[in-house]
mmCIF file of C-alpha atoms in Angstrom:
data_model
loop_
_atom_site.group_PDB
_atom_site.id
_atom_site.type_symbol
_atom_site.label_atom_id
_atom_site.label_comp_id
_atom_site.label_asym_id
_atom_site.label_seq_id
_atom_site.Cartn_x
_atom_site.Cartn_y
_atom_site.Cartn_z
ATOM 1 C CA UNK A 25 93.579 -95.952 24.607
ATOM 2 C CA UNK A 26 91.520 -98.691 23.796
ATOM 3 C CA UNK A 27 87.862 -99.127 23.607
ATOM 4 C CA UNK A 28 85.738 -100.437 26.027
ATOM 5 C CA UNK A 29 83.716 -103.856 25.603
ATOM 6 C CA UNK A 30 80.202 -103.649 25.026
ATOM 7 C CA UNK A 31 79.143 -106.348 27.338
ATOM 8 C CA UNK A 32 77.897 -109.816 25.575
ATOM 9 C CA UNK A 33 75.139 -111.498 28.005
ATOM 10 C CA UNK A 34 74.293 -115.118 27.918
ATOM 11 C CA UNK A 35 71.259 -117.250 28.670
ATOM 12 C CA UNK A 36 72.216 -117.514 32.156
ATOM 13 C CA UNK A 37 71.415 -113.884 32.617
ATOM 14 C CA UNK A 38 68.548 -113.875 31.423
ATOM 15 C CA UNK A 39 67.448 -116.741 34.154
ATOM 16 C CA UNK A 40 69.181 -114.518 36.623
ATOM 17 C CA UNK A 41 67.019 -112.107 36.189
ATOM 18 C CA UNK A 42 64.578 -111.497 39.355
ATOM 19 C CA UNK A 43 61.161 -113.261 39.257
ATOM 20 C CA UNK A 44 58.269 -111.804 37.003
ATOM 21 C CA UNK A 45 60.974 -109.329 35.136
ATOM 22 C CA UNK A 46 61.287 -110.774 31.355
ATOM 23 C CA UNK A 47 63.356 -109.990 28.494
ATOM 24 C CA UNK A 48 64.504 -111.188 25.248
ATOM 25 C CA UNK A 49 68.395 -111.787 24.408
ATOM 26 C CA UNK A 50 69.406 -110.562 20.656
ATOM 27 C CA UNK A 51 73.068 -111.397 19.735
ATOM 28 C CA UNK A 52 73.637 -110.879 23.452
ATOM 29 C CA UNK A 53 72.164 -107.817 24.076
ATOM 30 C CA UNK A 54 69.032 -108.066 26.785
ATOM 31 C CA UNK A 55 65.746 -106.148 25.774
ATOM 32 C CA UNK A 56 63.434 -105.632 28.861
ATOM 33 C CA UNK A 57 59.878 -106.274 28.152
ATOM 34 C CA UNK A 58 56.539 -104.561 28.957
ATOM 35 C CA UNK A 59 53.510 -106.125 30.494
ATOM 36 C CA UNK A 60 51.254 -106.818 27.625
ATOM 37 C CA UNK A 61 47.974 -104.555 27.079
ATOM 38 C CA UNK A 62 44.471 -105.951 27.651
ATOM 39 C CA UNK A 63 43.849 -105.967 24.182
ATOM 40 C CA UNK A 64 47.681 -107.696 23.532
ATOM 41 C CA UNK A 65 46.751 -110.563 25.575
ATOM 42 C CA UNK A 66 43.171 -110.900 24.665
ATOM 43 C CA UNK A 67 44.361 -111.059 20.610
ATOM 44 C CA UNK A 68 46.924 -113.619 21.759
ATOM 45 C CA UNK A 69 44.362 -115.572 23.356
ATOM 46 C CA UNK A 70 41.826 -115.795 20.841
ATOM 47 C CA UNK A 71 45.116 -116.963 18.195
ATOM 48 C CA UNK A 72 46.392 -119.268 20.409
ATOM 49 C CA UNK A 73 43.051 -121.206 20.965
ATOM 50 C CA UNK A 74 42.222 -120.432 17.310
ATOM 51 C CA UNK A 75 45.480 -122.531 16.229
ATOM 52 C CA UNK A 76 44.730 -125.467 19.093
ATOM 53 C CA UNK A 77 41.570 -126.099 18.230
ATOM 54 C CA UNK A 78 42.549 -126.498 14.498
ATOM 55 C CA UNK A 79 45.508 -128.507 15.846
ATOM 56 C CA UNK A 80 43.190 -130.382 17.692
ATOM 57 C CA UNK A 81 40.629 -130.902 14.753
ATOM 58 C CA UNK A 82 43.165 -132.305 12.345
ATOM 59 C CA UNK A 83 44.892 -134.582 15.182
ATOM 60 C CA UNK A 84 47.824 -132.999 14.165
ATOM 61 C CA UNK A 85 51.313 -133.150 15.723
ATOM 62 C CA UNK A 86 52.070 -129.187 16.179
ATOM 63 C CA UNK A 87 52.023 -127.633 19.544
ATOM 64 C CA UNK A 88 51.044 -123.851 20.215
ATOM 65 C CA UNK A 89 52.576 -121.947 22.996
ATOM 66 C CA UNK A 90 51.634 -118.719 24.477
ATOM 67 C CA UNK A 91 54.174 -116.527 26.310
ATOM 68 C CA UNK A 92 56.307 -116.700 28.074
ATOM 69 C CA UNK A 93 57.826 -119.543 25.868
ATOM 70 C CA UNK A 94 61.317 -119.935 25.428
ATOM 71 C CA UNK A 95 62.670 -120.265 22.185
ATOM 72 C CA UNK A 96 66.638 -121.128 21.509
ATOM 73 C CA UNK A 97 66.707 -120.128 17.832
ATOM 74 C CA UNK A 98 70.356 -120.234 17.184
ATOM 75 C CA UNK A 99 70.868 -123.023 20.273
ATOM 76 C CA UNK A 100 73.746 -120.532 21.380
ATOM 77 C CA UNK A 101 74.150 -119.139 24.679
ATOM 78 C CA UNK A 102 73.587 -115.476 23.154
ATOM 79 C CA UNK A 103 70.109 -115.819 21.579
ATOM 80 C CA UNK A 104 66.515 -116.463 23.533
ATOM 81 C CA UNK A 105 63.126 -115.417 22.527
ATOM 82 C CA UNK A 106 60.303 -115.086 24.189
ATOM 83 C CA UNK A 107 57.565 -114.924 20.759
ATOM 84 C CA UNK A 108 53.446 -114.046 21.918
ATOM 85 C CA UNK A 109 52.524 -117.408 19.812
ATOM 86 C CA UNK A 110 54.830 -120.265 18.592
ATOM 87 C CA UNK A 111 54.082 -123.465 16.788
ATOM 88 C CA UNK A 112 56.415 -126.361 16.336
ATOM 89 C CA UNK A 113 55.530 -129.454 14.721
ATOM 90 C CA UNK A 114 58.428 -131.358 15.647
ATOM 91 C CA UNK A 115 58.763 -132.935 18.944
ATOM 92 C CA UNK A 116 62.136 -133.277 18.697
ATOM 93 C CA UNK A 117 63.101 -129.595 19.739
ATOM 94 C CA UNK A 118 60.973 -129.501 22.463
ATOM 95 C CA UNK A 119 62.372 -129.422 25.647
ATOM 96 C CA UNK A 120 61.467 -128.687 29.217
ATOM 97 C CA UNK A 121 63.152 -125.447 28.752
ATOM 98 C CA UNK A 122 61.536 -124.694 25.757
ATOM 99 C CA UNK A 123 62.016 -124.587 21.943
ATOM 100 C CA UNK A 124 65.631 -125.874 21.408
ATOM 101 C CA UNK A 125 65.806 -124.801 17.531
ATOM 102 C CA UNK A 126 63.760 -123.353 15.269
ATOM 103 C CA UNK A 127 59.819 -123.084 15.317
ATOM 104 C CA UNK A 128 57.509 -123.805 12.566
ATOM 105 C CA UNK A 129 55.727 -120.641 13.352
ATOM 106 C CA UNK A 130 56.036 -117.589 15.099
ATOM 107 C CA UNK A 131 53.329 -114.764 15.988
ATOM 108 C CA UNK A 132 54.756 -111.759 17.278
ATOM 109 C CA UNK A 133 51.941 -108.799 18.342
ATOM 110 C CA UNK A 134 53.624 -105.237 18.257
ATOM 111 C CA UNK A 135 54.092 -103.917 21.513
ATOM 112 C CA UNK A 136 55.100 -99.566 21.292
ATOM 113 C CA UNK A 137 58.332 -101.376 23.350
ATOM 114 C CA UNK A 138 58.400 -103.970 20.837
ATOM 115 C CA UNK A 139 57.925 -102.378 17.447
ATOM 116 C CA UNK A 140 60.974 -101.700 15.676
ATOM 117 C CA UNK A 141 62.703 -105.391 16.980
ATOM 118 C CA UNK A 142 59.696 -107.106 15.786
ATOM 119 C CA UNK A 143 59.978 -105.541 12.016
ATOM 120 C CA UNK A 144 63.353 -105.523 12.413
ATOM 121 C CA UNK A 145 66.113 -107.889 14.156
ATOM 122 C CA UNK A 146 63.589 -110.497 14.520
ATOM 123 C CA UNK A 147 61.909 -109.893 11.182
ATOM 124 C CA UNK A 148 65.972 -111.222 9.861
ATOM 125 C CA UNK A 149 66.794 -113.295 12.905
ATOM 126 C CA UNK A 150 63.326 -115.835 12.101
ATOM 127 C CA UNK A 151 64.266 -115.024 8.311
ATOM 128 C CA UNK A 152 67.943 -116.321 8.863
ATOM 129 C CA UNK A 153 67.283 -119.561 11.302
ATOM 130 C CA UNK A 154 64.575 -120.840 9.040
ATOM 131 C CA UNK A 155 61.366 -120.336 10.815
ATOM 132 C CA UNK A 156 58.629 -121.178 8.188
ATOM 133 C CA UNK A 157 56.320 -118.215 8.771
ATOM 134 C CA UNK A 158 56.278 -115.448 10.759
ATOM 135 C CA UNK A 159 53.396 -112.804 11.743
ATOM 136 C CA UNK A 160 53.307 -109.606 12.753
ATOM 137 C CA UNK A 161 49.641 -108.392 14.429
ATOM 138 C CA UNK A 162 49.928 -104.496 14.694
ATOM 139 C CA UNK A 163 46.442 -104.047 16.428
ATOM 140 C CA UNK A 164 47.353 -100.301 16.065
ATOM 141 C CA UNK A 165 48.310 -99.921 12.828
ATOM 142 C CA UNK A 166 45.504 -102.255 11.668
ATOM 143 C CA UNK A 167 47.995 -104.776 9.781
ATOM 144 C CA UNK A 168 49.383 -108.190 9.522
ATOM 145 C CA UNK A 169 52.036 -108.038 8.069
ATOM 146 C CA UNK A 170 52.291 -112.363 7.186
ATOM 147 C CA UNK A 171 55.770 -113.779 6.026
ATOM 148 C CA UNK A 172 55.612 -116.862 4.272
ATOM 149 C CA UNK A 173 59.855 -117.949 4.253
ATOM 150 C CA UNK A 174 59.233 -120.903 2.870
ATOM 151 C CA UNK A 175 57.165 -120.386 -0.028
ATOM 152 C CA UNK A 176 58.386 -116.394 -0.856
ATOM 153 C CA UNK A 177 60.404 -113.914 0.853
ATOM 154 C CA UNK A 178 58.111 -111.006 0.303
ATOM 155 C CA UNK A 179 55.459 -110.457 2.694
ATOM 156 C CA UNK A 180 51.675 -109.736 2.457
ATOM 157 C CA UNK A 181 49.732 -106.992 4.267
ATOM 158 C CA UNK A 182 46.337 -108.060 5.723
ATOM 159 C CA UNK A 183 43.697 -106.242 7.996
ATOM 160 C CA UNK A 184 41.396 -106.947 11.022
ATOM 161 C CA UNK A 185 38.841 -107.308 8.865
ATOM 162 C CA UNK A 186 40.361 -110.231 6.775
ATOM 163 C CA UNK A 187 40.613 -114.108 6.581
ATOM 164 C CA UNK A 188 44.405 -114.864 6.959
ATOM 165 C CA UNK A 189 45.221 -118.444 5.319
ATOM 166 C CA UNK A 190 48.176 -119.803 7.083
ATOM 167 C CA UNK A 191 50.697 -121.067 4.854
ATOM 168 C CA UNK A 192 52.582 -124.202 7.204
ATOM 169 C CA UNK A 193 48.910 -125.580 6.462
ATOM 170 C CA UNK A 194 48.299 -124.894 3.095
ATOM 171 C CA UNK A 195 45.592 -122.261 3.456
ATOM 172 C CA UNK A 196 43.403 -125.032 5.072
ATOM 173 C CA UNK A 197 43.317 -123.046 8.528
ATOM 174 C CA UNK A 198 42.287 -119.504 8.204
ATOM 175 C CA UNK A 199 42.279 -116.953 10.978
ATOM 176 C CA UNK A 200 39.122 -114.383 10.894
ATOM 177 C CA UNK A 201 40.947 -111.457 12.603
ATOM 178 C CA UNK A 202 37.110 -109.721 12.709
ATOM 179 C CA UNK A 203 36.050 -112.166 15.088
ATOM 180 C CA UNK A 204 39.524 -111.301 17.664
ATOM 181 C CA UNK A 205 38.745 -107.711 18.346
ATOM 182 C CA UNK A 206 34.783 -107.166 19.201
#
């Protein structure tokens, strides 16, 4: 007897899915997601306006999006992410749908739903497509955990009480996690 077919969903059930519910789509597997926490969205908040204004300040060509953001890392019909903070400095893959490629830079803040994707799968998925840093803010654990891809492949533990230099601009912009959390 043979076995049965794990089922492979596309993007197109993802935007099927009813109004307000959201979920990511791994190798065609959908992952519901929780509402973020208080403190989840406040932490995105302060990053995301953090990274704008810097953006801003430098007249720079990035953009920073907050979730829900689409991002089409693979630009197949079995992969779409929905990071807490990307930044893409080319124009190019923006779209009205979204990210159609690979960001620059991707914040992800750990979620207990979240966790073990966000250290894991996406940890290698980002690692794989080329993204140029990735974060992961663990308000729980008291870590950021920063991967610089494109300089190293090893990563570098921080806490809430450091100055994180980002490395897509050189260490020039430096996020103060103390100032996030009071």
């Amino acid at each position: 007897m043979p076995l049965a077919k794990e089922r492979l969903y596309t993007v197109e059930d993802i935007a099927d899915l009813p109004d307000g519910q959201r979920a990511e789509l791994i190798d065609g597997v959908i992952y519901d997601m929780s509402t973020p926490s208080r403190l989840h969205q406040k932490i995105s908040m302060a990053l995301a306006t953090v990274i704008q204004n810097y953006i801003l300040s430098k007249k720079g060509n990035c953009e920073v999006y907050a979730a829900p953001f689409a991002v089409f890392l693979d630009q197949n019909d079995y992969n779409y992410f929905e990071p807490d903070i990307t930044v893409v400095c080319d124009p190019a893959k923006l779209s009205d749908r979204g990210c159609e490629g690979v960001p620059d830079w991707i914040l992800e803040i750990v979620s207990p739903s979240t966790q073990s994707r966000d250290y894991g799968i996406k940890l290698f998925k980002y690692r794989m497509a080329g993204v140029r840093e990735y974060w992961i803010i663990d308000q729980k654990e008291n870590r950021i955990a920063v991967y610089d891809f494109e300089n190293d492949s090893m990563y570098k533990a921080y806490t809430f009480s450091d100055r994180i230099p980002v490395g897509i601009y050189d260490g020039d912009l430096q996020i103060d996690f103390s100032k996030m959390i009071n």
